[in-house]
PDB file of C-alpha atoms in Angstrom:
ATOM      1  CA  UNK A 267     -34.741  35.073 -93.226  1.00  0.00           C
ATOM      2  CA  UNK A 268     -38.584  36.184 -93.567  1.00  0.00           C
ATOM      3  CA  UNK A 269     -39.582  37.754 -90.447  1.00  0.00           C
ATOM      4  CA  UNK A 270     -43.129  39.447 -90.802  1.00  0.00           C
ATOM      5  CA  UNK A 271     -42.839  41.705 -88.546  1.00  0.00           C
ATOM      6  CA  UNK A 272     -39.584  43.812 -90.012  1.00  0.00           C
ATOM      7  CA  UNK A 273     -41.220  47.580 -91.111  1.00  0.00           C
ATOM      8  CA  UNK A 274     -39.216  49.579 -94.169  1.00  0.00           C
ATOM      9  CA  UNK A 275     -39.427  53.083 -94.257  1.00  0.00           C
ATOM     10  CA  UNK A 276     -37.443  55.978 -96.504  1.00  0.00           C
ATOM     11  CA  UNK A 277     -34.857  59.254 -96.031  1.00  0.00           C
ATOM     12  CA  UNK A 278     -31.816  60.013 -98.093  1.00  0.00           C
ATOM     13  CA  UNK A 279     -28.662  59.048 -99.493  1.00  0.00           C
ATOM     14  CA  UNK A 280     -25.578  61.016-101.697  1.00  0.00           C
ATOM     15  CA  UNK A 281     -22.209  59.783-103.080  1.00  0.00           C
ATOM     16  CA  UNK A 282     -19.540  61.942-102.761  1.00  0.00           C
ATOM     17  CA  UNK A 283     -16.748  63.098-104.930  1.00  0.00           C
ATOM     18  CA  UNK A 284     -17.360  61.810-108.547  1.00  0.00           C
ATOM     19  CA  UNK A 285     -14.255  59.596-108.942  1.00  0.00           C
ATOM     20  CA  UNK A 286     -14.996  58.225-105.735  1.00  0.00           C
ATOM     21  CA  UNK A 287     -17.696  55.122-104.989  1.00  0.00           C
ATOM     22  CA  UNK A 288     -18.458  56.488-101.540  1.00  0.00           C
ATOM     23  CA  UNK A 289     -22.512  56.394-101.261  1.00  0.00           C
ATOM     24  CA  UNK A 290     -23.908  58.089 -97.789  1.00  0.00           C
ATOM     25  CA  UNK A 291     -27.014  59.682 -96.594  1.00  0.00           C
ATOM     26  CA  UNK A 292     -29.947  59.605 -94.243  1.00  0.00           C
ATOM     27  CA  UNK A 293     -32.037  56.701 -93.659  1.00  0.00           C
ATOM     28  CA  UNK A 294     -34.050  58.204 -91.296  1.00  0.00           C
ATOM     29  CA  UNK A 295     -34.743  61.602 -90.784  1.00  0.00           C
ATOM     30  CA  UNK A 296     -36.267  62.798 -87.006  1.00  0.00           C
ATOM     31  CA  UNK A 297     -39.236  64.688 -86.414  1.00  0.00           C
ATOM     32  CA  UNK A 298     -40.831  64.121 -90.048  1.00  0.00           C
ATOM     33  CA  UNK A 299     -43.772  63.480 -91.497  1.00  0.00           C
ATOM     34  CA  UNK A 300     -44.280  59.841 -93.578  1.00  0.00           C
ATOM     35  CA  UNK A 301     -46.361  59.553 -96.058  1.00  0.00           C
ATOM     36  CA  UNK A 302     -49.376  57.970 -95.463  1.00  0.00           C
ATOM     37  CA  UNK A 303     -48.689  54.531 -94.059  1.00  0.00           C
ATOM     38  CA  UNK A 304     -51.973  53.082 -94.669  1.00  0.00           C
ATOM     39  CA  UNK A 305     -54.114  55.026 -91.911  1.00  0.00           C
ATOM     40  CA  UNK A 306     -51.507  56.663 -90.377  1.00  0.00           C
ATOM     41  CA  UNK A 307     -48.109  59.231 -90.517  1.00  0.00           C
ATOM     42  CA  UNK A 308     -45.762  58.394 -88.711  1.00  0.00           C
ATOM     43  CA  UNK A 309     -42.652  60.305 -87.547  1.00  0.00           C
ATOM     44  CA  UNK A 310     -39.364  58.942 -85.563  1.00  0.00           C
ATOM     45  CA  UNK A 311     -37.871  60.765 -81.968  1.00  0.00           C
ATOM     46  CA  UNK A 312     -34.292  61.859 -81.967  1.00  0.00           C
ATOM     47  CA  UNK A 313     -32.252  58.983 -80.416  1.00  0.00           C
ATOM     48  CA  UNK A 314     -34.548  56.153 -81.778  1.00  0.00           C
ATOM     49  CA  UNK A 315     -31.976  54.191 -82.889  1.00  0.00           C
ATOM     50  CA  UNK A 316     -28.945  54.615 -80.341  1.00  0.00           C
ATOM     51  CA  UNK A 317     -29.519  51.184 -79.004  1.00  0.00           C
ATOM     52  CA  UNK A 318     -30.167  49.260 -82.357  1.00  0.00           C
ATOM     53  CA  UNK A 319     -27.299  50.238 -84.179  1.00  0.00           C
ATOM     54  CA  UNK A 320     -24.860  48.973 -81.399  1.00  0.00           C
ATOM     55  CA  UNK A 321     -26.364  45.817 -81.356  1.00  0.00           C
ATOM     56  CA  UNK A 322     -27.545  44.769 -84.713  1.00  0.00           C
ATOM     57  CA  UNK A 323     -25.327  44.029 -87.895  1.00  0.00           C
ATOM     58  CA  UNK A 324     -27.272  46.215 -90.305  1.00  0.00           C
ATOM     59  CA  UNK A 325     -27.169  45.459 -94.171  1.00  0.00           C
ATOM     60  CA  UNK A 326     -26.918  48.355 -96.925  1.00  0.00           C
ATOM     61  CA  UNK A 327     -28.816  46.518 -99.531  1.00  0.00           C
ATOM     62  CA  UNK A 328     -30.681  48.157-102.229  1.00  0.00           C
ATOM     63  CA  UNK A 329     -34.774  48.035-102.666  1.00  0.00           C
ATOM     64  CA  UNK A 330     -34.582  46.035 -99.126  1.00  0.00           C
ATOM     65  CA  UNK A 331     -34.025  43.154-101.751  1.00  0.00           C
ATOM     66  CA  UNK A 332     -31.621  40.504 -99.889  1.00  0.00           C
ATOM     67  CA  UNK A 333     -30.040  39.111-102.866  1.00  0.00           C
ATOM     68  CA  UNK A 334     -28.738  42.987-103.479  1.00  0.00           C
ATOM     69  CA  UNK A 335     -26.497  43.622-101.130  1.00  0.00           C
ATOM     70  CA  UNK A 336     -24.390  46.720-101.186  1.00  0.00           C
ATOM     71  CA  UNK A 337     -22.612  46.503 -97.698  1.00  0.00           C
ATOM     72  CA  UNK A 338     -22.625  45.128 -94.026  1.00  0.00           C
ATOM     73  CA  UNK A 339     -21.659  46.538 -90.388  1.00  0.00           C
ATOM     74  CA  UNK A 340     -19.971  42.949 -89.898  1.00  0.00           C
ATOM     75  CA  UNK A 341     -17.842  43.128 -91.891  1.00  0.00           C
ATOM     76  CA  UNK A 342     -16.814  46.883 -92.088  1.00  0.00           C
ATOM     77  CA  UNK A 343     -18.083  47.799 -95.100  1.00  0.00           C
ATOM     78  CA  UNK A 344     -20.486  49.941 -93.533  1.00  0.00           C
ATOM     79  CA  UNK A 345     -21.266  52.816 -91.321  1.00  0.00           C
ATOM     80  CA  UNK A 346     -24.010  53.416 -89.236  1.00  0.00           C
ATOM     81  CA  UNK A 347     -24.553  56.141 -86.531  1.00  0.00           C
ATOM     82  CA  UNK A 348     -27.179  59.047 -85.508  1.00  0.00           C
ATOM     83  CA  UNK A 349     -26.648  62.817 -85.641  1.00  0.00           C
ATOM     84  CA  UNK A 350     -29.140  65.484 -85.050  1.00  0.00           C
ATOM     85  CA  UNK A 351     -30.545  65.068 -88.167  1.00  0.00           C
ATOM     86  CA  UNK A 352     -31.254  61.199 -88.444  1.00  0.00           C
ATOM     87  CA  UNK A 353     -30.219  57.843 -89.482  1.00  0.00           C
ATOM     88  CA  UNK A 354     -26.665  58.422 -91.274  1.00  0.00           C
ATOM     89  CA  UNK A 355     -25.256  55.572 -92.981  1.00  0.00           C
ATOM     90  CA  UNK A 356     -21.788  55.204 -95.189  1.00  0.00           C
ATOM     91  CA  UNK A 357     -20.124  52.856 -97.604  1.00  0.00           C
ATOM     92  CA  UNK A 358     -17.951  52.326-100.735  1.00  0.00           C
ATOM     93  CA  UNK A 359     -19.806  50.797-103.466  1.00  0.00           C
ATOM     94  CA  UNK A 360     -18.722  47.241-104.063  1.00  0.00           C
ATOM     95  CA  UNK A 361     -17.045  46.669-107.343  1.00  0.00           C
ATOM     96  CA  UNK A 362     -20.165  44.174-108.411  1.00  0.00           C
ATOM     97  CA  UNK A 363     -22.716  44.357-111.178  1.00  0.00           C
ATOM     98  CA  UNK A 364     -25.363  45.541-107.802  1.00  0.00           C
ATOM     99  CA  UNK A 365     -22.624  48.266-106.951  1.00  0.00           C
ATOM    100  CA  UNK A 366     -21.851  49.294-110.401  1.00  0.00           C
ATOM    101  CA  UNK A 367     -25.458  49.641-111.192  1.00  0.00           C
ATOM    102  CA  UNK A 368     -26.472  51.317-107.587  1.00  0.00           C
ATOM    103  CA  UNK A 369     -23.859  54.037-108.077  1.00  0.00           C
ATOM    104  CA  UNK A 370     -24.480  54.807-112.009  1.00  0.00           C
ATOM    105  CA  UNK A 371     -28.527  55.629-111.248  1.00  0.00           C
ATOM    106  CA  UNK A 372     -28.075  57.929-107.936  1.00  0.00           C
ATOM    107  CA  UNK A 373     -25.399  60.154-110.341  1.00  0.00           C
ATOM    108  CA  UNK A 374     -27.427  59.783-112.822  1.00  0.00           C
ATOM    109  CA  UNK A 375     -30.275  61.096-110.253  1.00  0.00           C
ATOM    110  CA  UNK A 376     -32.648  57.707-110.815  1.00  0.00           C
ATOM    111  CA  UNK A 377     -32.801  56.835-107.230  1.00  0.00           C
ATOM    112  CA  UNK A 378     -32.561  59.772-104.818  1.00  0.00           C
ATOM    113  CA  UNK A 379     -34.023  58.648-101.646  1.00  0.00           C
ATOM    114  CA  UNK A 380     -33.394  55.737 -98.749  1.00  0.00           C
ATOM    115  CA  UNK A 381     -35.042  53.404 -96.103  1.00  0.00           C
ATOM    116  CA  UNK A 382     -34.796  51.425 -93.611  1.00  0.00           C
ATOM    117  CA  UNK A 383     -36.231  48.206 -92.458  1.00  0.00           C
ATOM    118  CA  UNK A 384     -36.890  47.676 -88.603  1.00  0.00           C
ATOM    119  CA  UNK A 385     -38.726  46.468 -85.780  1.00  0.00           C
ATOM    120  CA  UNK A 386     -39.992  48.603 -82.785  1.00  0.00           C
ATOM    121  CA  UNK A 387     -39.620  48.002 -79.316  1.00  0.00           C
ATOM    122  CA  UNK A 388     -41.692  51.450 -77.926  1.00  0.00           C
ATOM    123  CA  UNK A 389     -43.920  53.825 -79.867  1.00  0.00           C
ATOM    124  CA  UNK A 390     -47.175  55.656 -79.288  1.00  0.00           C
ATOM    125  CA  UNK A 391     -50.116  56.069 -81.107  1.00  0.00           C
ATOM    126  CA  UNK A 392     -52.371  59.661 -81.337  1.00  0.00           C
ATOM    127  CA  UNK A 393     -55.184  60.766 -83.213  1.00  0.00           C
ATOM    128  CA  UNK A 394     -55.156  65.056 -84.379  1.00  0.00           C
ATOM    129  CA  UNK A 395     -57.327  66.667 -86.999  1.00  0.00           C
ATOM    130  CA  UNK A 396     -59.143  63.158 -87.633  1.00  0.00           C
ATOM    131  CA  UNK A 397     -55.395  61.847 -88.765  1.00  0.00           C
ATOM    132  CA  UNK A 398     -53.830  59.011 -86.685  1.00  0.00           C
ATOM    133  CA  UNK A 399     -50.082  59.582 -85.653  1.00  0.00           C
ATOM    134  CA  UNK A 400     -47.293  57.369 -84.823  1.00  0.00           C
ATOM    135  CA  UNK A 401     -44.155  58.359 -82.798  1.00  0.00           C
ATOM    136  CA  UNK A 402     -41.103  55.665 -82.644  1.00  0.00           C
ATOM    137  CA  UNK A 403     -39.421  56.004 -79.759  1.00  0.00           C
ATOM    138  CA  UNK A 404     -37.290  52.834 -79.456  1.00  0.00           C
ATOM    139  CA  UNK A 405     -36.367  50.858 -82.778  1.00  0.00           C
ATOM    140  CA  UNK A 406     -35.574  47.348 -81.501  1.00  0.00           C
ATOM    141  CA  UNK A 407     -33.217  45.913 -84.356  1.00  0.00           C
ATOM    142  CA  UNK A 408     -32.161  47.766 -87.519  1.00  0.00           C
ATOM    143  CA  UNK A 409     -31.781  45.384 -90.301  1.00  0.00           C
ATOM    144  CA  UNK A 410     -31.332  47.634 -92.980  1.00  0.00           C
ATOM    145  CA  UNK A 411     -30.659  50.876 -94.600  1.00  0.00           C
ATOM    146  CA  UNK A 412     -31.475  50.898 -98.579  1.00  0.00           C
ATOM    147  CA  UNK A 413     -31.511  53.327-101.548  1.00  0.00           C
ATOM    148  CA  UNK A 414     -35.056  52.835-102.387  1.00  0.00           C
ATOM    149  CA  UNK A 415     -37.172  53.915-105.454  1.00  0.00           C
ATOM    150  CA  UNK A 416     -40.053  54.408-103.795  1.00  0.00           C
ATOM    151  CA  UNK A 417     -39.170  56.209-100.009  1.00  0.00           C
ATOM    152  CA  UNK A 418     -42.139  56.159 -97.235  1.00  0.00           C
ATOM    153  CA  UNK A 419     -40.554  59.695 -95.834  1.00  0.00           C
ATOM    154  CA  UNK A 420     -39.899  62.156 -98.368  1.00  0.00           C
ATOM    155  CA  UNK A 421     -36.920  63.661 -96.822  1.00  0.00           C
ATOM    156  CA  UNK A 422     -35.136  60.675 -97.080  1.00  0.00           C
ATOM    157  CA  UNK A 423     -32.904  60.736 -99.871  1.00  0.00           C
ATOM    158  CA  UNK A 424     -29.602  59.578-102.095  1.00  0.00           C
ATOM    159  CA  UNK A 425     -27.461  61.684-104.220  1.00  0.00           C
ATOM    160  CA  UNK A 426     -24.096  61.318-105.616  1.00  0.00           C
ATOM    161  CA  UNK A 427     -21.672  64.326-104.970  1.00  0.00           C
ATOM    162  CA  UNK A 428     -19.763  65.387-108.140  1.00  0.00           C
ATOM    163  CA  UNK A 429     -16.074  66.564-107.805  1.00  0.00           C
ATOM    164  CA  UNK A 430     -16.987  69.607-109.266  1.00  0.00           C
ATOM    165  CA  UNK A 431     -19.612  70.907-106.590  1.00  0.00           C
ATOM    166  CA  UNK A 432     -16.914  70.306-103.677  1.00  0.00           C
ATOM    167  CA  UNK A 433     -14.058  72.556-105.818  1.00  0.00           C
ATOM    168  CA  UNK A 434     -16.906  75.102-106.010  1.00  0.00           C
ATOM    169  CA  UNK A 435     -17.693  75.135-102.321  1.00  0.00           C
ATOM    170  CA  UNK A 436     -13.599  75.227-101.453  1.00  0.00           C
ATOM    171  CA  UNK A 437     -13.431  78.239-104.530  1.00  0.00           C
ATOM    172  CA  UNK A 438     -15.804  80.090-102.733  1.00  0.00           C
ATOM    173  CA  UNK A 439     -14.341  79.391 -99.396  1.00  0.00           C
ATOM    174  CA  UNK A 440     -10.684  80.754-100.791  1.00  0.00           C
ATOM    175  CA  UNK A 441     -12.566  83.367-102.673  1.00  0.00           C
ATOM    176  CA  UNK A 442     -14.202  84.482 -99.405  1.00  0.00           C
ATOM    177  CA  UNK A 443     -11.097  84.498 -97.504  1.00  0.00           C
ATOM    178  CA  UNK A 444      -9.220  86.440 -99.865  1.00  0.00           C
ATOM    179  CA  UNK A 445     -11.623  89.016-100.443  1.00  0.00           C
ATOM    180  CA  UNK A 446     -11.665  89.261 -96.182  1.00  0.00           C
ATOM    181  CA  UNK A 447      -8.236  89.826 -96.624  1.00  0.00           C
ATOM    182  CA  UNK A 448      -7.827  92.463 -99.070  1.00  0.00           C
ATOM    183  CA  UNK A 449     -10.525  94.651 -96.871  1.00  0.00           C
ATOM    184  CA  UNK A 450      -8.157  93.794 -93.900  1.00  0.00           C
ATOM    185  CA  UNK A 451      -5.351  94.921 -95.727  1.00  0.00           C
ATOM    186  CA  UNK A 452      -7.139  98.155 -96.871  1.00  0.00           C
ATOM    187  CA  UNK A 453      -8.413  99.274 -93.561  1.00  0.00           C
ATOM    188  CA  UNK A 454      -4.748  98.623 -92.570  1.00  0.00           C
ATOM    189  CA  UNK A 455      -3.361 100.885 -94.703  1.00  0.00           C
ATOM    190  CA  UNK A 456      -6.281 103.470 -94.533  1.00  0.00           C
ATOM    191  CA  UNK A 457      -5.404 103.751 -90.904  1.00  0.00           C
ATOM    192  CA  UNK A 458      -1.762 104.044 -91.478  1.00  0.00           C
TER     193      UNK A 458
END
């Protein structure tokens, strides 16, 4: 399906736990600055895409390239849904040579960043410090969300989360507690 009209932009992505193929992150992030566009930066409103994801069966493919796909709302392969940061999208890497390779270069921190591709249904256009700014409002259909080499918002971006980063974080959470604890206990027996 070529439809000239569909726009691509960038955010960002991470896998989690190492042993597992689960690959998330943020499409879209709101109330950021694109790069330049060709003439213009462009940002996206909170709650652009609340309509779009609902009704369109969105494609995690990587690149944008069609003959890469990586997962599909259809189906149930992926997940798709806003928060107050952006765009946040979900899926399990298929076991293929696309998936395979997809997963290998964002742990091996080759592609670090995401997009989307889109069409608008309400924006508006101003013009500030001789730079010309674009504000979507209302994104009409989503068509897809894509680790992308090249991002057109900077914020956007992929990672893969290692196994051994979320046993730090729950270490230092345990580590924490018991060292709340053992003051607890102390002022316990201090007051004794």
């Amino acid at each position: 399906m070529k439809n000239k009209n569909i726009e691509k932009r960038a955010a960002t992505i991470e896998a989690a736990q190492e042993e597992s193929r689960t690959i998330s992150g943020y499409a879209a992030v709101f109330d950021s600055d694109s790069e330049d566009l060709g003439g213009f930066t462009e940002r996206i409103e909170q709650g652009a895409f609340a309509e779009a994801i609902g009704i369109s069966d969105v494609r995690a493919l990587f690149n944008h390239d069609n003959n890469m796909i990586l997962a599909r709302t259809a189906s149930g392969t992926l997940r798709i849904y806003e928060d107050e940061k952006g765009l946040k999208y979900e899926f399990e890497a298929p076991n293929t040579s696309a998936g395979n390779d997809v997963l290998e270069m964002i742990k091996r921190g080759d592609i670090s960043q995401s997009s989307f591709g889109f069409t608008v249904e309400q924006d508006s256009w101003t013009k500030r410090d001789g730079t010309t700014y674009r504000t979507i409002k209302k994104v009409k259909r989503l068509y897809d969300v894509s680790p992308v080499t090249f991002p057109a918002y900077p914020e956007a971006s992929v990672a893969v989360r290692k196994l051994e980063e979320i046993n730090l974080e729950e270490n230092r959470t345990f580590e924490n507690d018991v060292a709340t604890q053992k003051v607890k206990a102390a002022l316990y027996f201090h007051q004794a």
